[in-house]
Short mmCIF file of C-alpha atoms and ligand atoms in Angstrom, two decimals:
data_model
loop_
_atom_site.label_atom_id
_atom_site.label_comp_id
_atom_site.label_asym_id
_atom_site.label_seq_id
_atom_site.Cartn_x
_atom_site.Cartn_y
_atom_site.Cartn_z
CA MET L 285 126.15 -7.69 93.65
CA HIS L 286 127.46 -11.24 93.92
CA LEU L 287 131.01 -10.25 93.00
CA ALA L 288 131.18 -7.12 95.17
CA GLY L 289 134.78 -5.98 95.64
CA LYS L 290 136.28 -8.92 93.70
CA LYS L 291 139.32 -8.11 91.60
CA ILE L 292 139.18 -10.06 88.38
CA ILE L 293 141.72 -10.38 85.59
CA LEU L 294 140.02 -11.19 82.31
CA GLY L 295 142.31 -12.81 79.77
CA VAL L 296 140.96 -12.62 76.22
CA THR L 297 142.43 -14.88 73.53
CA GLY L 298 141.98 -15.31 69.78
CA SER L 299 138.54 -16.70 69.16
CA ILE L 300 135.49 -15.25 67.46
CA ALA L 301 133.76 -15.33 70.86
CA ALA L 302 136.08 -12.46 71.91
CA TYR L 303 133.52 -10.08 70.38
CA LYS L 304 131.32 -10.84 73.39
CA THR L 305 133.92 -9.77 75.96
CA PRO L 306 132.98 -6.07 76.27
CA GLU L 307 129.53 -7.30 77.32
CA LEU L 308 131.17 -9.81 79.69
CA VAL L 309 133.23 -7.02 81.28
CA ARG L 310 130.10 -4.89 81.63
CA GLN L 311 128.26 -7.71 83.41
CA LEU L 312 131.20 -8.46 85.72
CA ILE L 313 131.35 -4.79 86.73
CA LYS L 314 127.59 -4.69 87.19
CA ALA L 315 127.96 -7.64 89.60
CA GLY L 316 130.37 -5.50 91.65
CA ALA L 317 133.76 -6.66 90.32
CA GLU L 318 136.80 -4.60 89.38
CA VAL L 319 138.17 -5.85 86.05
CA ARG L 320 141.56 -5.60 84.34
CA VAL L 321 141.81 -6.97 80.84
CA ILE L 322 144.77 -8.72 79.23
CA THR L 323 144.60 -9.64 75.56
CA THR L 324 146.75 -11.79 73.31
CA ALA L 325 147.83 -10.49 69.90
CA MET L 326 145.29 -12.76 68.18
CA ALA L 327 142.44 -11.51 70.41
CA GLU L 328 142.82 -7.99 69.09
CA GLY L 329 141.78 -9.18 65.64
CA PHE L 330 138.38 -10.10 67.11
CA VAL L 331 137.72 -7.33 69.63
CA SER L 332 138.89 -3.75 69.90
CA PRO L 333 141.18 -2.94 72.85
CA LEU L 334 139.56 0.49 72.93
CA ALA L 335 136.15 -1.07 73.59
CA LEU L 336 137.60 -3.24 76.38
CA ALA L 337 139.49 -0.30 77.92
CA THR L 338 136.36 1.82 77.84
CA VAL L 339 134.08 -0.70 79.54
CA SER L 340 136.71 -1.84 82.07
CA ARG L 341 137.82 1.76 82.75
CA HIS L 342 141.46 0.66 82.67
CA PRO L 343 144.04 0.37 79.89
CA VAL L 344 144.14 -3.04 78.26
CA LEU L 345 147.43 -4.85 78.80
CA ASN L 346 148.84 -6.98 76.03
CA SER L 347 152.58 -7.38 76.39
CA ILE L 348 155.14 -7.93 79.08
CA SER L 349 156.97 -4.79 78.03
CA ASP L 350 155.92 -1.71 76.08
CA GLY L 351 159.52 -0.73 75.29
CA SER L 352 160.18 1.60 78.22
CA SER L 353 158.41 -0.16 81.10
CA TRP L 354 157.17 -3.62 81.81
CA ASN L 355 153.89 -4.99 83.08
CA ASN L 356 154.70 -6.92 86.20
CA HIS L 357 152.96 -10.25 85.68
CA VAL L 358 153.74 -11.43 89.21
CA GLU L 359 152.13 -8.35 90.74
CA LEU L 360 149.09 -8.73 88.51
CA GLY L 361 148.79 -12.37 89.49
CA LEU L 362 148.88 -11.45 93.17
CA TRP L 363 146.46 -8.52 92.75
CA ALA L 364 143.64 -10.70 91.46
CA ASP L 365 140.99 -12.53 93.48
CA ALA L 366 140.26 -14.54 90.35
CA MET L 367 141.52 -14.91 86.82
CA LEU L 368 139.09 -15.66 84.03
CA ILE L 369 140.28 -16.66 80.57
CA ALA L 370 137.33 -16.10 78.23
CA PRO L 371 137.32 -17.02 75.47
CA CYS L 372 140.15 -19.50 75.88
CA SER L 373 141.32 -20.76 72.48
CA ALA L 374 142.63 -24.29 71.91
CA ASN L 375 146.09 -22.77 71.55
CA THR L 376 146.08 -20.94 74.91
CA LEU L 377 144.48 -23.95 76.56
CA ALA L 378 147.37 -26.12 75.36
CA LYS L 379 149.97 -23.53 76.40
CA ILE L 380 148.75 -23.14 79.95
CA ALA L 381 148.31 -26.88 80.37
CA HIS L 382 152.03 -27.21 79.69
CA GLY L 383 153.42 -24.14 81.42
CA LEU L 384 154.37 -22.18 78.29
CA CYS L 385 154.43 -18.44 78.85
CA ASP L 386 155.27 -16.54 75.69
CA ASN L 387 152.92 -13.61 76.30
CA LEU L 388 151.62 -11.53 79.20
CA LEU L 389 148.41 -13.53 79.57
CA THR L 390 150.15 -16.89 79.96
CA ALA L 391 152.82 -15.37 82.24
CA VAL L 392 150.12 -13.94 84.53
CA TYR L 393 148.34 -17.31 84.48
CA LEU L 394 151.53 -19.00 85.64
CA SER L 395 152.09 -16.43 88.41
CA ALA L 396 148.52 -16.30 89.70
CA ARG L 397 147.71 -17.86 93.04
CA CYS L 398 143.99 -17.12 92.87
CA PRO L 399 141.20 -19.38 91.53
CA ILE L 400 141.33 -19.68 87.74
CA PHE L 401 138.28 -19.99 85.50
CA ILE L 402 138.56 -21.04 81.89
CA ALA L 403 135.76 -20.60 79.34
CA PRO L 404 136.96 -22.51 76.26
CA ALA L 405 135.78 -21.56 72.78
CA MET L 406 136.69 -23.45 69.65
CA ASP L 407 135.31 -25.52 66.83
CA GLU L 408 133.74 -28.85 67.78
CA ASP L 409 136.45 -30.99 66.20
CA MET L 410 139.13 -29.12 68.10
CA TRP L 411 137.11 -29.34 71.33
CA LEU L 412 136.65 -33.09 70.94
CA HIS L 413 140.24 -33.80 69.89
CA GLN L 414 142.00 -36.11 72.33
CA SER L 415 144.77 -33.59 72.77
CA THR L 416 142.28 -30.90 73.91
CA ARG L 417 140.54 -33.48 76.14
CA ASN L 418 143.90 -34.25 77.78
CA ASN L 419 144.71 -30.56 78.22
CA VAL L 420 141.34 -29.89 79.86
CA GLN L 421 141.86 -32.85 82.17
CA THR L 422 145.36 -31.63 83.06
CA LEU L 423 144.07 -28.14 83.84
CA ARG L 424 141.38 -29.61 86.09
CA THR L 425 144.04 -31.40 88.12
CA TYR L 426 145.71 -28.01 88.70
CA GLY L 427 142.45 -26.87 90.33
CA ASN L 428 141.43 -24.74 87.33
CA ARG L 429 137.70 -24.62 86.72
CA ILE L 430 136.47 -25.25 83.23
CA ILE L 431 133.23 -23.42 82.48
CA PRO L 432 131.20 -25.82 80.32
CA VAL L 433 131.05 -24.97 76.62
CA ALA L 434 127.69 -24.41 74.97
CA HIS L 435 126.13 -26.12 71.98
CA GLY L 436 125.20 -24.03 68.97
CA GLU L 437 126.42 -22.35 65.81
CA LEU L 438 130.22 -22.24 65.50
CA ALA L 439 132.57 -19.96 63.57
CA SER L 440 133.03 -22.69 60.96
CA GLY L 441 129.31 -22.49 60.17
CA LEU L 442 128.80 -25.94 61.68
CA VAL L 443 126.56 -26.55 64.65
CA GLY L 444 127.97 -28.40 67.64
CA GLU L 445 129.82 -28.26 70.95
CA GLY L 446 132.50 -25.69 71.63
CA ARG L 447 130.83 -22.28 71.84
CA MET L 448 131.93 -20.10 74.71
CA ALA L 449 129.34 -20.01 77.50
CA GLU L 450 127.23 -16.85 77.37
CA PRO L 451 128.49 -13.87 79.45
CA ALA L 452 125.58 -14.19 81.90
CA ALA L 453 126.35 -17.89 82.45
CA ILE L 454 130.05 -17.08 83.01
CA VAL L 455 129.22 -14.38 85.57
CA SER L 456 126.88 -16.65 87.49
CA TYR L 457 129.45 -19.47 87.41
CA LEU L 458 132.05 -17.15 88.98
CA ALA L 459 129.55 -15.81 91.49
CA GLU L 460 128.60 -19.34 92.50
CA VAL L 461 132.22 -20.14 93.41
CA LEU L 462 133.46 -16.76 94.65
CA SER L 463 130.47 -15.23 96.38
CA GLU L 464 130.79 -15.11 100.15
CA ASP L 465 127.01 -15.78 100.32
CA ASN L 466 127.75 -19.21 98.92
CA LYS L 467 130.08 -20.37 101.70
CA PRO L 468 127.79 -22.01 104.27
CA LEU L 469 130.67 -24.22 105.45
CA LYS L 470 133.11 -21.39 106.15
CA GLY L 471 135.13 -22.21 109.27
CA ILE L 472 134.03 -25.89 109.20
CA SER L 473 136.57 -28.71 108.94
CA ALA L 474 135.80 -31.74 106.84
CA LEU L 475 137.49 -35.09 106.26
CA VAL L 476 137.12 -37.03 103.00
CA THR L 477 138.63 -40.35 101.95
CA ALA L 478 139.01 -41.29 98.28
CA GLY L 479 140.67 -43.79 96.00
CA PRO L 480 141.70 -47.40 96.45
CA THR L 481 144.11 -48.86 98.95
CA PHE L 482 146.99 -51.14 98.04
CA GLU L 483 147.92 -53.92 100.42
CA ARG L 484 151.42 -55.15 99.76
CA ILE L 485 152.07 -58.84 99.19
CA ASP L 486 155.79 -58.46 98.58
CA PRO L 487 158.01 -55.58 97.36
CA VAL L 488 156.46 -55.66 93.85
CA ARG L 489 152.87 -56.85 94.24
CA PHE L 490 149.75 -55.78 96.01
CA VAL L 491 146.06 -56.52 96.55
CA GLY L 492 144.06 -53.55 95.26
CA ASN L 493 140.91 -52.49 93.46
CA PHE L 494 139.86 -50.42 90.44
CA SER L 495 138.86 -47.23 92.28
CA THR L 496 140.37 -44.04 90.80
CA GLY L 497 139.28 -41.61 93.53
CA LYS L 498 137.28 -39.43 91.11
CA MET L 499 134.11 -39.40 93.21
CA GLY L 500 135.84 -38.63 96.51
CA ILE L 501 138.00 -35.91 94.96
CA ALA L 502 134.84 -34.29 93.55
CA ILE L 503 133.27 -34.38 97.04
CA ALA L 504 136.35 -32.77 98.61
CA GLU L 505 136.26 -30.02 95.95
CA ALA L 506 132.52 -29.43 96.40
CA LEU L 507 132.95 -29.11 100.19
CA ALA L 508 135.92 -26.75 99.76
CA ASP L 509 133.91 -24.63 97.30
CA ARG L 510 131.31 -24.16 100.04
CA GLY L 511 134.04 -22.79 102.31
CA ALA L 512 135.07 -25.91 104.28
CA LYS L 513 138.68 -26.64 105.16
CA VAL L 514 139.04 -30.16 103.83
CA THR L 515 141.55 -32.89 104.60
CA LEU L 516 141.48 -35.34 101.69
CA VAL L 517 143.02 -38.70 102.54
CA LEU L 518 143.75 -40.12 99.11
CA GLY L 519 144.78 -43.66 98.30
CA PRO L 520 147.18 -44.53 95.45
CA THR L 521 145.77 -43.05 92.25
CA HIS L 522 147.19 -41.13 89.31
CA LEU L 523 144.52 -38.46 89.82
CA ASN L 524 145.37 -35.31 91.64
CA THR L 525 143.65 -32.20 92.88
CA TYR L 526 144.70 -28.74 93.79
CA HIS L 527 142.47 -26.42 95.81
CA ARG L 528 143.66 -23.89 98.33
CA ASP L 529 141.21 -25.24 100.91
CA ILE L 530 142.13 -28.89 100.44
CA LYS L 531 144.95 -30.45 102.41
CA LEU L 532 146.01 -33.57 100.58
CA VAL L 533 147.26 -36.53 102.61
CA ARG L 534 148.48 -39.34 100.38
CA VAL L 535 148.38 -42.86 101.77
CA GLU L 536 148.87 -46.33 100.34
CA SER L 537 147.30 -48.94 102.59
CA ALA L 538 144.10 -49.29 104.61
CA ALA L 539 146.17 -49.07 107.80
CA GLU L 540 147.71 -45.75 106.73
CA MET L 541 144.28 -44.43 105.73
CA TYR L 542 142.89 -45.52 109.09
CA ASP L 543 145.67 -43.73 111.01
CA ALA L 544 145.23 -40.51 109.02
CA CYS L 545 141.46 -40.56 109.57
CA MET L 546 141.66 -41.30 113.29
CA LYS L 547 144.02 -38.35 113.65
CA THR L 548 141.83 -35.89 111.73
CA PHE L 549 138.28 -37.00 112.57
CA PRO L 550 138.13 -35.54 116.13
CA GLN L 551 138.61 -32.02 114.66
CA SER L 552 136.17 -32.57 111.79
CA GLU L 553 132.49 -31.66 111.76
CA ILE L 554 131.86 -33.50 108.51
CA ALA L 555 133.39 -36.77 107.30
CA VAL L 556 132.66 -38.49 104.00
CA MET L 557 134.18 -41.92 103.47
CA ALA L 558 134.27 -42.37 99.70
CA ALA L 559 137.39 -44.57 99.50
CA ALA L 560 137.24 -48.15 98.32
CA VAL L 561 139.19 -49.53 101.25
CA ALA L 562 140.51 -53.07 101.02
CA ASP L 563 138.57 -55.29 103.40
CA TYR L 564 141.45 -57.77 103.64
CA LYS L 565 145.21 -57.53 103.49
CA PRO L 566 147.90 -60.22 103.25
CA LYS L 567 148.55 -61.71 106.65
CA GLU L 568 152.24 -61.43 106.06
CA ARG L 569 154.23 -59.22 103.74
CA ALA L 570 157.15 -61.07 102.15
CA ALA L 571 160.40 -59.17 102.51
CA GLU L 572 161.67 -60.48 99.17
CA LYS L 573 159.90 -60.99 95.85
CA ILE L 574 157.92 -64.24 95.96
CA LYS L 575 159.48 -66.63 93.41
CA LYS L 576 157.44 -68.62 90.92
CA LYS L 577 157.79 -72.23 92.11
CA ALA L 578 154.75 -74.37 92.89
CA GLU L 579 151.73 -74.74 90.57
CA THR L 580 149.48 -72.94 93.05
CA LEU L 581 150.08 -70.20 95.56
CA GLU L 582 147.88 -69.54 98.51
CA LEU L 583 147.63 -66.11 100.02
CA SER L 584 146.38 -65.84 103.53
CA LEU L 585 144.44 -62.64 104.16
CA THR L 586 143.34 -60.92 107.32
CA LYS L 587 140.70 -58.23 107.90
CA THR L 588 141.63 -54.55 107.84
CA ASN L 589 140.09 -52.01 110.19
CA ASP L 590 136.77 -50.67 108.97
CA ILE L 591 137.44 -46.92 108.97
CA LEU L 592 133.82 -45.80 108.61
CA ALA L 593 132.70 -48.09 111.43
CA SER L 594 135.61 -46.97 113.64
CA LEU L 595 134.69 -43.32 113.14
CA GLY L 596 131.04 -44.21 113.78
CA LYS L 597 132.07 -45.59 117.18
CA ILE L 598 133.81 -42.38 118.30
CA LYS L 599 131.40 -39.96 116.62
CA LYS L 600 130.15 -37.19 118.90
CA GLY L 601 127.09 -34.93 118.70
CA GLY L 602 127.56 -32.27 116.01
CA GLN L 603 129.66 -34.55 113.79
CA LEU L 604 128.10 -35.75 110.55
CA LEU L 605 129.39 -39.01 109.09
CA ALA L 606 128.60 -40.11 105.54
CA GLY L 607 129.55 -43.36 103.84
CA PHE L 608 129.24 -45.08 100.52
CA ALA L 609 127.83 -48.48 99.84
CA LEU L 610 128.97 -50.32 96.77
CA GLU L 611 126.56 -53.14 96.05
CA THR L 612 125.88 -55.64 93.33
CA THR L 613 122.76 -57.30 94.79
CA ASN L 614 120.01 -56.43 97.27
CA GLU L 615 121.34 -52.88 97.09
CA LEU L 616 118.94 -50.80 99.18
CA GLN L 617 118.67 -53.23 102.06
CA ASN L 618 122.44 -53.75 102.24
CA ALA L 619 123.06 -50.00 102.20
CA MET L 620 120.55 -49.42 105.01
CA GLU L 621 122.18 -52.15 107.06
CA LYS L 622 125.64 -50.68 106.45
CA MET L 623 124.45 -47.23 107.52
CA LYS L 624 123.05 -48.68 110.74
CA SER L 625 125.88 -51.03 111.62
CA LYS L 626 128.58 -48.39 110.95
CA ASN L 627 126.63 -45.62 112.72
CA ALA L 628 126.70 -43.33 109.66
CA ASP L 629 124.21 -40.47 109.27
CA MET L 630 123.85 -40.85 105.55
CA MET L 631 124.89 -43.17 102.73
CA ALA L 632 125.37 -42.84 99.02
CA LEU L 633 124.50 -46.10 97.35
CA ASN L 634 126.35 -47.04 94.20
CA SER L 635 125.14 -49.98 92.21
CA LEU L 636 127.59 -51.66 89.89
CA ARG L 637 124.57 -52.82 87.88
CA ASP L 638 123.95 -49.27 86.61
CA GLU L 639 125.44 -48.42 83.24
CA GLY L 640 127.90 -45.49 83.45
CA ALA L 641 128.25 -45.73 87.22
CA GLY L 642 131.13 -46.83 89.41
CA PHE L 643 134.90 -47.09 89.11
CA GLY L 644 136.65 -44.86 86.61
CA HIS L 645 133.53 -43.45 84.93
CA ASP L 646 132.97 -39.68 84.76
CA THR L 647 129.37 -40.23 85.69
CA ASN L 648 127.60 -41.86 88.59
CA LYS L 649 124.10 -42.89 89.55
CA LEU L 650 123.58 -42.68 93.28
CA THR L 651 120.80 -43.22 95.74
CA LEU L 652 121.03 -41.06 98.85
CA LEU L 653 119.77 -42.42 102.17
CA ASP L 654 119.82 -41.03 105.65
CA THR L 655 118.83 -42.12 109.14
CA ARG L 656 115.76 -39.83 109.02
CA GLY L 657 114.25 -42.04 106.33
CA TYR L 658 115.27 -39.95 103.33
CA ASN L 659 115.65 -41.99 100.15
CA GLU L 660 116.24 -40.36 96.78
CA GLN L 661 117.45 -41.93 93.58
CA LEU L 662 119.50 -39.41 91.64
CA PRO L 663 119.66 -39.63 87.84
CA LEU L 664 122.85 -40.54 86.00
CA MET L 665 124.97 -37.38 86.28
CA SER L 666 128.60 -36.24 86.31
CA LYS L 667 130.58 -37.13 89.43
CA ARG L 668 130.95 -33.41 90.09
CA ASP L 669 127.14 -32.98 90.07
CA SER L 670 126.75 -36.12 92.20
CA ALA L 671 129.20 -34.56 94.67
CA GLU L 672 127.16 -31.34 94.69
CA ALA L 673 124.01 -33.37 95.46
CA ILE L 674 125.77 -35.12 98.37
CA VAL L 675 127.02 -31.80 99.78
CA LYS L 676 123.56 -30.28 99.37
CA HIS L 677 122.12 -33.14 101.41
CA ILE L 678 124.82 -32.74 104.05
CA LEU L 679 123.85 -29.05 104.34
CA GLU L 680 120.19 -29.99 104.70
CA LEU L 681 120.99 -32.54 107.43
CA ARG L 682 123.10 -29.99 109.31
CA HIS L 683 120.30 -27.47 109.02
CA ALA L 684 117.71 -29.98 110.24
CA GLU L 685 119.96 -30.88 113.19
CA LYS L 686 120.35 -27.23 114.19
CA THR L 687 116.67 -26.44 113.97
CA ALA L 688 115.50 -29.68 115.68
N1 CTP V 74 134.93 -48.66 104.48
C1 CTP V 74 135.89 -48.24 105.36
N2 CTP V 74 136.87 -49.11 105.76
C2 CTP V 74 136.90 -50.38 105.31
C3 CTP V 74 135.92 -50.82 104.39
C4 CTP V 74 134.94 -49.93 104.00
O1 CTP V 74 135.85 -47.07 105.77
N3 CTP V 74 137.88 -51.19 105.71
C5 CTP V 74 133.88 -47.72 104.11
C6 CTP V 74 133.86 -47.28 102.67
O2 CTP V 74 134.66 -46.13 102.48
C7 CTP V 74 132.39 -46.98 102.43
C8 CTP V 74 131.69 -47.95 103.36
O3 CTP V 74 132.65 -48.35 104.33
O4 CTP V 74 132.06 -45.68 102.85
C9 CTP V 74 131.11 -49.17 102.71
O5 CTP V 74 132.06 -49.83 101.90
P1 CTP V 74 131.67 -51.13 101.08
O6 CTP V 74 132.86 -51.63 100.36
O7 CTP V 74 130.41 -50.87 100.31
O8 CTP V 74 131.22 -52.12 102.22
P2 CTP V 74 131.99 -53.07 103.18
O9 CTP V 74 131.77 -52.59 104.57
O10 CTP V 74 133.40 -53.26 102.75
O11 CTP V 74 131.13 -54.41 103.04
P3 CTP V 74 131.05 -55.47 101.82
O12 CTP V 74 132.37 -55.43 101.12
O13 CTP V 74 130.78 -56.75 102.49
O14 CTP V 74 129.91 -55.00 100.96
#
């Protein structure tokens, strides 16, 4: 009963996969959930409201008003512990990505404060269209979770990507995130850094790097999903995240990141330094824009504070400190040395020589190392899965520490 007592709103939209939703409702209820179903007008062409009402044991809601009374979308949004939109058509996906609310389902989505799960279902060409890609990406930045689509036969008769995940896979995905059994970090505070830093040269220029913050954001989300209260200190990036257990602190420079970390670290049991912090900053910041005059311009740079090393110096028993090592040569040895010199408990080694790994990619190929001699090379995987592997190792280290 992984979803015992959880109140779930299931939004069903117009896709052939809607015929699977009575079975989905049945499985959610079997897992212990209470389910209310909202359909769009198009959905009812694919699945009977009577079937959904019968399995959910509640009337199916489909419009904001039935003529004499209205379905309070705000109340419904507040009632739910989770909202699941399955199947989510390309049309509804686009609407919710842009805040349109022309039916009860989209109005409830906009009012809901609970975690949202979206199981898309559409033809492969629609799924791969840049506009759908952008909408999915936008929804992720709102903290919505996209349940991966499956590969197989599609309504068009073609075979490809875009099928709704099977009901059993959807239920276990929800259980993984919502189940209280899956919150080993409940009550634990964690600090994560992510993104680049920008070191100003003058009012219009800076010294920076290509980091986007994707990896660190994924780590913050993975920790928060395990129940931790996370402070994410994020350098200047266009990426964003929303999670009710993540406090976002936006900074620009290495000095600002250092200050935010020094303030938060003493209250944190776990710290993961995933930011690409500038090692040097301009010695002086020009008050006015530097004019183009001489043939050459020399910038004088000075070292920034090493945040990971500074935290390593003040680390106390019971605090776990993890760092990243970005290397281009002699990777393993350099990472080991960094772990030792900065007093970190574990390191994730990133090699820029690996295809598909590093700045801006959706994937990463990491090697995890710790002071106990652990050394595992992970395969190329999504940054989200890499983050899960890092958090899993953090949990193992904490467990080993407690049982030592
Ligand atoms: N780091 C930090 N503060 C800095 C520089 C780096 O906290 N001023 C952290 C990074 O977040 C990362 C680790 O230190 O967790 C290693 O960063 P990396 O760039 O690989 O190493 P550096 O120490 O900067 O050494 P080098 O550039 O010589 O490889």
